CSV table of C-alpha atoms in Angstrom, one decimal:
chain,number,residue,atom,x,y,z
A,13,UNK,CA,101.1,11.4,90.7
A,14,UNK,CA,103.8,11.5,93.5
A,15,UNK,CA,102.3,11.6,97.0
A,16,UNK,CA,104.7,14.9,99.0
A,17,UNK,CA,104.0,15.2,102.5
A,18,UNK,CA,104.9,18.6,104.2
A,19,UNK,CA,106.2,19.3,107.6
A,20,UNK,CA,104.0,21.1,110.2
A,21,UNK,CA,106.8,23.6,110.5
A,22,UNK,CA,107.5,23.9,106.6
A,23,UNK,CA,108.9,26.6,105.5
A,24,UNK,CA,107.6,29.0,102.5
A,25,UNK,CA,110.2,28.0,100.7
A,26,UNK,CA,109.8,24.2,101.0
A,27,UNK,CA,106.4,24.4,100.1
A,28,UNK,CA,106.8,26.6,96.9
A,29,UNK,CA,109.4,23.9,96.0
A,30,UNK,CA,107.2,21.3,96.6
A,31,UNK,CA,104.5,22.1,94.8
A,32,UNK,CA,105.8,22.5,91.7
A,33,UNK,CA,104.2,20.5,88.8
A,34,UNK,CA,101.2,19.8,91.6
A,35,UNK,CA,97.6,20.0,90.6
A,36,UNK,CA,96.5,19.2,93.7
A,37,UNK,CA,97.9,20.5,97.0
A,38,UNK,CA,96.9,18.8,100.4
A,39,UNK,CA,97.7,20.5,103.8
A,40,UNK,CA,96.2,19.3,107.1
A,41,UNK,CA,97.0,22.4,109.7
A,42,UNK,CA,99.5,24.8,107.7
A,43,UNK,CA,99.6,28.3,107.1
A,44,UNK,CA,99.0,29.3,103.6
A,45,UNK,CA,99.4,32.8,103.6
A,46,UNK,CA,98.5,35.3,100.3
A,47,UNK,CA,101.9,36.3,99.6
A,48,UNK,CA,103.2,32.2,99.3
A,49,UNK,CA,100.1,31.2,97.1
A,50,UNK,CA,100.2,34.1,94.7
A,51,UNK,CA,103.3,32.3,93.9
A,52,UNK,CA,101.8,28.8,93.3
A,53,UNK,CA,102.6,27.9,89.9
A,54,UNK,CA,99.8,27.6,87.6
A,55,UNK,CA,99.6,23.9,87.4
A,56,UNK,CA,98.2,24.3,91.0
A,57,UNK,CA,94.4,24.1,90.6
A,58,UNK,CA,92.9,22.6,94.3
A,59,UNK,CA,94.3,23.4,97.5
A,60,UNK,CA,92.3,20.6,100.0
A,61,UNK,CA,92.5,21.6,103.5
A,62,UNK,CA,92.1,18.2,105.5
A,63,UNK,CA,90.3,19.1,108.4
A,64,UNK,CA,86.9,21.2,109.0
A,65,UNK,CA,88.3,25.0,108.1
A,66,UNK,CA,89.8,27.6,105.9
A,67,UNK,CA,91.1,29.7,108.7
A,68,UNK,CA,94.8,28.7,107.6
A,69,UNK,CA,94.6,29.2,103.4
A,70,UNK,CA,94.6,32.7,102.4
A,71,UNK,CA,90.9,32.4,100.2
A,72,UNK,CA,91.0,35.8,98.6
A,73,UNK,CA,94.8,34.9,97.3
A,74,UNK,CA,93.6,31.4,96.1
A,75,UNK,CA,90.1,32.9,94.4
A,76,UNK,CA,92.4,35.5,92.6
A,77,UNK,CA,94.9,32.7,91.3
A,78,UNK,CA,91.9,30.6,90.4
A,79,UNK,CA,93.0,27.9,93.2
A,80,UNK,CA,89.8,26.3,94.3
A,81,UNK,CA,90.0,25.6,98.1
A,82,UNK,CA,88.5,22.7,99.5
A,83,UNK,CA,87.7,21.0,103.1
A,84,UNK,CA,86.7,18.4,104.9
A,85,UNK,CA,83.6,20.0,106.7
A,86,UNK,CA,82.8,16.5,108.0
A,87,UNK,CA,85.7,15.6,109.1
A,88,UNK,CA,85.6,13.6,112.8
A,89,UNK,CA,81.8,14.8,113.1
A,90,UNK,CA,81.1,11.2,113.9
A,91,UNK,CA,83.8,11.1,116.5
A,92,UNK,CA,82.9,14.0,118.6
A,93,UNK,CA,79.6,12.8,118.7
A,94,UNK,CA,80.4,9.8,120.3
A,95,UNK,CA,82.2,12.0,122.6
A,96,UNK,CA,79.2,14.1,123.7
């Protein structure tokens, strides 16, 4: 598939645009609010966060479109332990 990358500063709009005819939705950072993934088409079946959280992905609006939300709860772990 085609490889869309999104703008920290995308707006709703963009990102309901781009995700059309998406399975799989990557965003590192961006708010996903309830109201912008309830309309998510269909085809839209993973929503990957690419970092540690879930803080910026509406879960409740993903569970009840049947979105499953992943992250990357490992994500730099080795890094900031070279740090400490």
């Amino acid at each position: 598939g085609e490889l869309v990358r999104f703008e920290p500063d995308a707006s709703p709009e963009e990102i309901l645009e781009r995700v059309q005819g998406a399975e799989i939705v990557i965003f590192k950072e961006i708010p996903v609010p309830g109201d912008i993934i309830a309309r998510f088409p269909d085809c839209v079946k993973v929503i990957q966060e690419a970092g540690t959280g879930f803080n910026n992905i509406d879960m409740a609006a993903a569970k009840a479109k049947g979105i499953t939300v992943c992250n990357c709860p490992a994500y730099s772990s080795d890094a900031v332990a070279q740090l400490v």
